[in-house]
PDB file of C-alpha atoms in Angstrom:
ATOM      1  CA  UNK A   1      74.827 162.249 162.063  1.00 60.00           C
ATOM      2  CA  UNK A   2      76.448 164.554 159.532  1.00 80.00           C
ATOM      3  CA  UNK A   3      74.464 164.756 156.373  1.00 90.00           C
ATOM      4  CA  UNK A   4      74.955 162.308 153.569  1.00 93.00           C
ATOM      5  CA  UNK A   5      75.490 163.787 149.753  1.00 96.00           C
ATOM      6  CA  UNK A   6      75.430 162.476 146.265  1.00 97.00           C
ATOM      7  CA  UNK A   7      77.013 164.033 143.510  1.00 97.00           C
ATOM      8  CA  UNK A   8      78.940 163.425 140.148  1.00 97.00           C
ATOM      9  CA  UNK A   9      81.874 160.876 140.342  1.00 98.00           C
ATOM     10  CA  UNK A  10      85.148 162.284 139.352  1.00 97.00           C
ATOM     11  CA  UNK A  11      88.481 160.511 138.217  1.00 97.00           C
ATOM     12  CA  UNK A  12      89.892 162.270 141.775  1.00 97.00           C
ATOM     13  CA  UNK A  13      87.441 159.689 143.491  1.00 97.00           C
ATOM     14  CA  UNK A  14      89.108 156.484 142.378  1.00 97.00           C
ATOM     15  CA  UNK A  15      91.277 155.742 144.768  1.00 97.00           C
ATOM     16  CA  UNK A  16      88.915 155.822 147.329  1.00 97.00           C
ATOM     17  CA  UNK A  17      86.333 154.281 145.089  1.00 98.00           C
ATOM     18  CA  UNK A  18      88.780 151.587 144.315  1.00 98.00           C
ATOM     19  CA  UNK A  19      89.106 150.972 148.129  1.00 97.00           C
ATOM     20  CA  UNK A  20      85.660 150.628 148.249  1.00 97.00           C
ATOM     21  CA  UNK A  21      85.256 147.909 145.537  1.00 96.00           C
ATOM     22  CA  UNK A  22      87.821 145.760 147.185  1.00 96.00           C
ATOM     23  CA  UNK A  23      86.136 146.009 150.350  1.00 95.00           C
ATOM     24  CA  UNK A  24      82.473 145.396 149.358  1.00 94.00           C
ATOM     25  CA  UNK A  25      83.330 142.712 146.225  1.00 92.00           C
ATOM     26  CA  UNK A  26      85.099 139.466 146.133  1.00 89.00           C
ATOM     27  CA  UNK A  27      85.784 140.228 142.792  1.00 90.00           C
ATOM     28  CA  UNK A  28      85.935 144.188 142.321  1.00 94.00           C
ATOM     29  CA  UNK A  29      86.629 145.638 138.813  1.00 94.00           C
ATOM     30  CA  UNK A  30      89.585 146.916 138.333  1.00 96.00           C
ATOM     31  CA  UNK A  31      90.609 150.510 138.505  1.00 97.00           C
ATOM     32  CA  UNK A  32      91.477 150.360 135.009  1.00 97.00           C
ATOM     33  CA  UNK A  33      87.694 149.704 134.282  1.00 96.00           C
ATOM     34  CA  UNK A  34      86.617 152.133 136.504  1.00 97.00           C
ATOM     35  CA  UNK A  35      88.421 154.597 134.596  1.00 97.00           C
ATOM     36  CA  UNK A  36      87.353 153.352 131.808  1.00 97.00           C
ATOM     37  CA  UNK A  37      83.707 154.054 132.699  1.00 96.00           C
ATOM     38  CA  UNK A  38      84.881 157.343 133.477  1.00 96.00           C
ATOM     39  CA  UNK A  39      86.664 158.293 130.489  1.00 97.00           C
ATOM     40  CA  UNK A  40      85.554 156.429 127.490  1.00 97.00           C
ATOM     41  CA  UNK A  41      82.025 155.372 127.980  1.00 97.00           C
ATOM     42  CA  UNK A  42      79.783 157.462 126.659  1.00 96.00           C
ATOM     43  CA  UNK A  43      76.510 155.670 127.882  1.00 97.00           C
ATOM     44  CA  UNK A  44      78.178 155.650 131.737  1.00 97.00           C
ATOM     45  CA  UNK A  45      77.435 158.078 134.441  1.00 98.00           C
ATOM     46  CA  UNK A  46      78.630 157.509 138.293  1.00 98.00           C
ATOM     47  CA  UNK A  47      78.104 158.941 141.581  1.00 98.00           C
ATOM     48  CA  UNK A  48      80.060 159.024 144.753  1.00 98.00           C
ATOM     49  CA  UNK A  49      77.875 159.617 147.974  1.00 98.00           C
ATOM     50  CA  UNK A  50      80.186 161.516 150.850  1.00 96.00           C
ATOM     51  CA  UNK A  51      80.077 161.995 154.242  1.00 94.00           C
ATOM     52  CA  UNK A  52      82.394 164.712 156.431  1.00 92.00           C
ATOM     53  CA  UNK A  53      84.018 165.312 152.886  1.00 92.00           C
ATOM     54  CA  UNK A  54      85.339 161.595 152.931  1.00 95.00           C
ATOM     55  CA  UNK A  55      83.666 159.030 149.548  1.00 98.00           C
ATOM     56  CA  UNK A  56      81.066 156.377 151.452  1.00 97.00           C
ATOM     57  CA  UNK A  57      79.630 155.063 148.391  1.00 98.00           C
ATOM     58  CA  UNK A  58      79.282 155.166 145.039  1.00 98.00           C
ATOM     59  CA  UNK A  59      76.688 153.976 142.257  1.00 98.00           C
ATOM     60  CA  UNK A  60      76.722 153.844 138.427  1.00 98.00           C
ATOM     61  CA  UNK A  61      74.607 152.867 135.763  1.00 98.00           C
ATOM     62  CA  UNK A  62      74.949 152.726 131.781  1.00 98.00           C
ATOM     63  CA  UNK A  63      71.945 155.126 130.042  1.00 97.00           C
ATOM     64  CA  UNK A  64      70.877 153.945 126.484  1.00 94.00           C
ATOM     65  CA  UNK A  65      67.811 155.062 124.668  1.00 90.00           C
ATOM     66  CA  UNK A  66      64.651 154.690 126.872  1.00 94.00           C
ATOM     67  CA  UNK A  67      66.440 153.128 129.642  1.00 97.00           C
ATOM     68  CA  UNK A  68      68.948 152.814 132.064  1.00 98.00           C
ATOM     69  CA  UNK A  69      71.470 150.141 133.644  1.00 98.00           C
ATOM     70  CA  UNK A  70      72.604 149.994 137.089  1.00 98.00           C
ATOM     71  CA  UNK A  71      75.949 148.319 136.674  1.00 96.00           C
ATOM     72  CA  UNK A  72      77.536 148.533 140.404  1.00 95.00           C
ATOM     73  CA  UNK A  73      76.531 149.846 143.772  1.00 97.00           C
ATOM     74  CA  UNK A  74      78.566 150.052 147.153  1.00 97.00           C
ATOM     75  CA  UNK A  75      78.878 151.690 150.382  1.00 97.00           C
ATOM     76  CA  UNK A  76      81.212 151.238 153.162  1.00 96.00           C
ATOM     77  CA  UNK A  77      80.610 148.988 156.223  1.00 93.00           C
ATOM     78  CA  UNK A  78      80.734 151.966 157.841  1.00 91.00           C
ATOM     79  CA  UNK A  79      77.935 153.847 156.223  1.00 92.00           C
ATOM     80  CA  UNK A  80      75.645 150.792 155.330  1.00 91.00           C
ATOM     81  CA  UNK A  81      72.048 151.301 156.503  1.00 89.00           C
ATOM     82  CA  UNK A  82      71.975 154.679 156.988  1.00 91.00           C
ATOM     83  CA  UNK A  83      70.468 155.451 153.582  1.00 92.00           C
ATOM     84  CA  UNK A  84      73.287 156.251 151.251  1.00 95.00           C
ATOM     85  CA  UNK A  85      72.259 153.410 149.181  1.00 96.00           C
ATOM     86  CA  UNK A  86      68.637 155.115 148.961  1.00 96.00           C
ATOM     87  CA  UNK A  87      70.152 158.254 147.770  1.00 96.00           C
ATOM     88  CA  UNK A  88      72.022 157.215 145.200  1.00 97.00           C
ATOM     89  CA  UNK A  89      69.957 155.036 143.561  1.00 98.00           C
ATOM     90  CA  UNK A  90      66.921 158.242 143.630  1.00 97.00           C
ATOM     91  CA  UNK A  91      70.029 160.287 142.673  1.00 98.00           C
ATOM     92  CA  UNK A  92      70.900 158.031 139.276  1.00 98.00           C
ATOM     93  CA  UNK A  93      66.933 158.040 138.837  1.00 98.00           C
ATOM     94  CA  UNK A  94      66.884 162.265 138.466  1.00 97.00           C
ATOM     95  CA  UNK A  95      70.246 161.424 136.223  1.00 97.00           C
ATOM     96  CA  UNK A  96      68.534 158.798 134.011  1.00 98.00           C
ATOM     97  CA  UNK A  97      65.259 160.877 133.482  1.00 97.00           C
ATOM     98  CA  UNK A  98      67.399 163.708 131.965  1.00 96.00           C
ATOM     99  CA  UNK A  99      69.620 161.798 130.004  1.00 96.00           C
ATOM    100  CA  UNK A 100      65.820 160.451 129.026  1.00 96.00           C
ATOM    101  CA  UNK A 101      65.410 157.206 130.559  1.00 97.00           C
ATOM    102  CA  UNK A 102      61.691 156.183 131.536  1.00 97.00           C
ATOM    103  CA  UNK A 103      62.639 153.050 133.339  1.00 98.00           C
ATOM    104  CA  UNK A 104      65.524 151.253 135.039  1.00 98.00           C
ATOM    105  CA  UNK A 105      66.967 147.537 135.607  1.00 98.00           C
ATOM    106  CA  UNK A 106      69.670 146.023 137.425  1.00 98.00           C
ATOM    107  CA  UNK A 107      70.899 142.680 138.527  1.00 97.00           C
ATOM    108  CA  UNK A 108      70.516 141.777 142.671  1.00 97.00           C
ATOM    109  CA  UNK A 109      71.896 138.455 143.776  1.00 95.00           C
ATOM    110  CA  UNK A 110      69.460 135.855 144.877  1.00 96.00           C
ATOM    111  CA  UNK A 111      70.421 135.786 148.482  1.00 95.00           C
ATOM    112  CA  UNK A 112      70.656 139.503 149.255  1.00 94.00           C
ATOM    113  CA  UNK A 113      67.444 140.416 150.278  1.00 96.00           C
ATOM    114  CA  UNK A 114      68.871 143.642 152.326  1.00 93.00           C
ATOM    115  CA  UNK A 115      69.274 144.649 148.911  1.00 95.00           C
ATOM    116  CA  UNK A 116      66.103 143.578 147.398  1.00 96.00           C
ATOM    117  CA  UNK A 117      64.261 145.541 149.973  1.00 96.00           C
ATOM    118  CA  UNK A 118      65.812 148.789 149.620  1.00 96.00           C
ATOM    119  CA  UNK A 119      65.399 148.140 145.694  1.00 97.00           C
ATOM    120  CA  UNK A 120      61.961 147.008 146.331  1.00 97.00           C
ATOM    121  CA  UNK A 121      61.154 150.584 147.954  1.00 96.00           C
ATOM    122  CA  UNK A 122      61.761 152.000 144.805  1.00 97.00           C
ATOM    123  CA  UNK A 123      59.913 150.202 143.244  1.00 97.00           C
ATOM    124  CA  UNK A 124      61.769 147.755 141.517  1.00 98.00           C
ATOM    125  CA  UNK A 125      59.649 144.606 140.637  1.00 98.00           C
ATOM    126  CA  UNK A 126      61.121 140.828 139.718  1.00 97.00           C
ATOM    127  CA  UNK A 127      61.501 139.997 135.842  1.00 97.00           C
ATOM    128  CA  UNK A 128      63.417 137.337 135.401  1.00 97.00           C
ATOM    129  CA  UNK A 129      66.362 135.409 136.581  1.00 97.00           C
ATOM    130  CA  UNK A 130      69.614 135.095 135.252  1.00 96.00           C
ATOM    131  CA  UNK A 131      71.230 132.082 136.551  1.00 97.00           C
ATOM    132  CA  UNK A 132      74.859 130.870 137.857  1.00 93.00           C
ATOM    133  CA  UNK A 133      75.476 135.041 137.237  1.00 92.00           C
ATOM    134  CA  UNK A 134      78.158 136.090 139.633  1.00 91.00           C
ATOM    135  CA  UNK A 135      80.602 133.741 138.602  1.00 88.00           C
ATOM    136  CA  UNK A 136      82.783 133.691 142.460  1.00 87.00           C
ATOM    137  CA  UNK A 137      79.947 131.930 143.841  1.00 90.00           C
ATOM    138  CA  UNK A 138      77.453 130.531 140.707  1.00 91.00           C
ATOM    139  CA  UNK A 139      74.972 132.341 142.461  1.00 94.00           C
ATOM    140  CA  UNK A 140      71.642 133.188 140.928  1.00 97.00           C
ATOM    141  CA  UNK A 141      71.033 136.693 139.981  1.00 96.00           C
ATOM    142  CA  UNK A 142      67.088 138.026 139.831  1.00 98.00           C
ATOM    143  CA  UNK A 143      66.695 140.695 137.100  1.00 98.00           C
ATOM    144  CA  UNK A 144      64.791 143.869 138.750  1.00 98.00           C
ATOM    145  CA  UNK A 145      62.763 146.453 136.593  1.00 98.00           C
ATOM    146  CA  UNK A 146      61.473 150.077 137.238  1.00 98.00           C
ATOM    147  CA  UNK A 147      58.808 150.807 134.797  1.00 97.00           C
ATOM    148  CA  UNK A 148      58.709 154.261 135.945  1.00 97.00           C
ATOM    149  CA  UNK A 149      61.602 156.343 137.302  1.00 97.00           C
ATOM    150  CA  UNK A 150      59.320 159.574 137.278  1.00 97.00           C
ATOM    151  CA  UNK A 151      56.728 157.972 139.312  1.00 96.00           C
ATOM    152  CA  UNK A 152      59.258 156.691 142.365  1.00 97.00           C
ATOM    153  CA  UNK A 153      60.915 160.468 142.241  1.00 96.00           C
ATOM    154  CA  UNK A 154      57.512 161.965 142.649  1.00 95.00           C
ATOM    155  CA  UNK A 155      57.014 159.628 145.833  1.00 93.00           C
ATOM    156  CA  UNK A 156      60.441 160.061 147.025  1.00 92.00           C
ATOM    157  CA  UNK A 157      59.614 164.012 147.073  1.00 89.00           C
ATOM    158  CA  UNK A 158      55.882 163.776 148.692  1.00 87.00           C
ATOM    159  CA  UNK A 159      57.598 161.147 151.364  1.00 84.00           C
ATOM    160  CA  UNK A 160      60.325 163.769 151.966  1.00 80.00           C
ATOM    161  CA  UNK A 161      57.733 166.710 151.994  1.00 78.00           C
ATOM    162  CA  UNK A 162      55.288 165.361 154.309  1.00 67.00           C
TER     163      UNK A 162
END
């Protein structure tokens, strides 16, 4: 399997970025958001994960004071399970700790524990609920927290290492 790499999301990823939003969401932002995140918000940063030079995935999160967001995650049917997802989500970490974010949150829908493990790895706990969130389905979403991004990269690296 050819090696899987994370890096900086540029506007010459969109399209294919785009493609995968469609694919993964019943209802994907539009590309004119995505290059809004892109261009105008200062507090955004995004990756795109590739694969044999083609865009699997991508992952972004807002970074405020002290914390960061995840606002979106995807990878292509394709790709899933493989651990893109993984990769991106310990690459945003290294991003949010030196931008100078301690911690991170995001939003995982009730239902999708696939996701909830992989998040749980990483040591995202449970905090709260936000209910009737994703509006296509009314569906529950339970707020996740990482009290300590710097603590799950140091694991990452001694898992990888030994």
């Amino acid at each position: 399997m050819s090696e899987i790499i994370c890096r900086e999301m540029t506007l010459s990823d969109l399209n294919e970025v785009y493609s995968i939003e469609c694919s993964c969401f019943t209802q994907p932002w539009s590309m004119e958001s995505l290059v809004r995140e892109l261009t105008e918000n200062d507090f955004a940063y995004y990756t795109a994960a590739e694969c044999d030079e083609k865009v699997i995935g991508y992952a972004g999160m807002w970074v405020v004071p002290g914390e960061a967001h995840m606002t979106n995650i995807a990878v292509t049917e394709d790709y899933r399970y493989r651990g893109a997802a993984t990769d991106m989500i310990l690459y945003l970490m290294r991003e949010a700790l030196n931008r100078g974010a301690n911690c991170m949150t995001l939003e995982v829908r009730e239902h999708n524990h696939r996701a909830q493990r992989v998040y749980n790895a990483l040591g995202f706990r449970y905090a709260g609920t936000r209910r009737r969130y994703y509006s296509d389905t009314g569906e529950n979403a339970l707020i996740l927290w990482n009290e300590d991004i710097a603590s799950t990269l140091k694991k990452s690296e001694e898992n990888k290492q030994g």
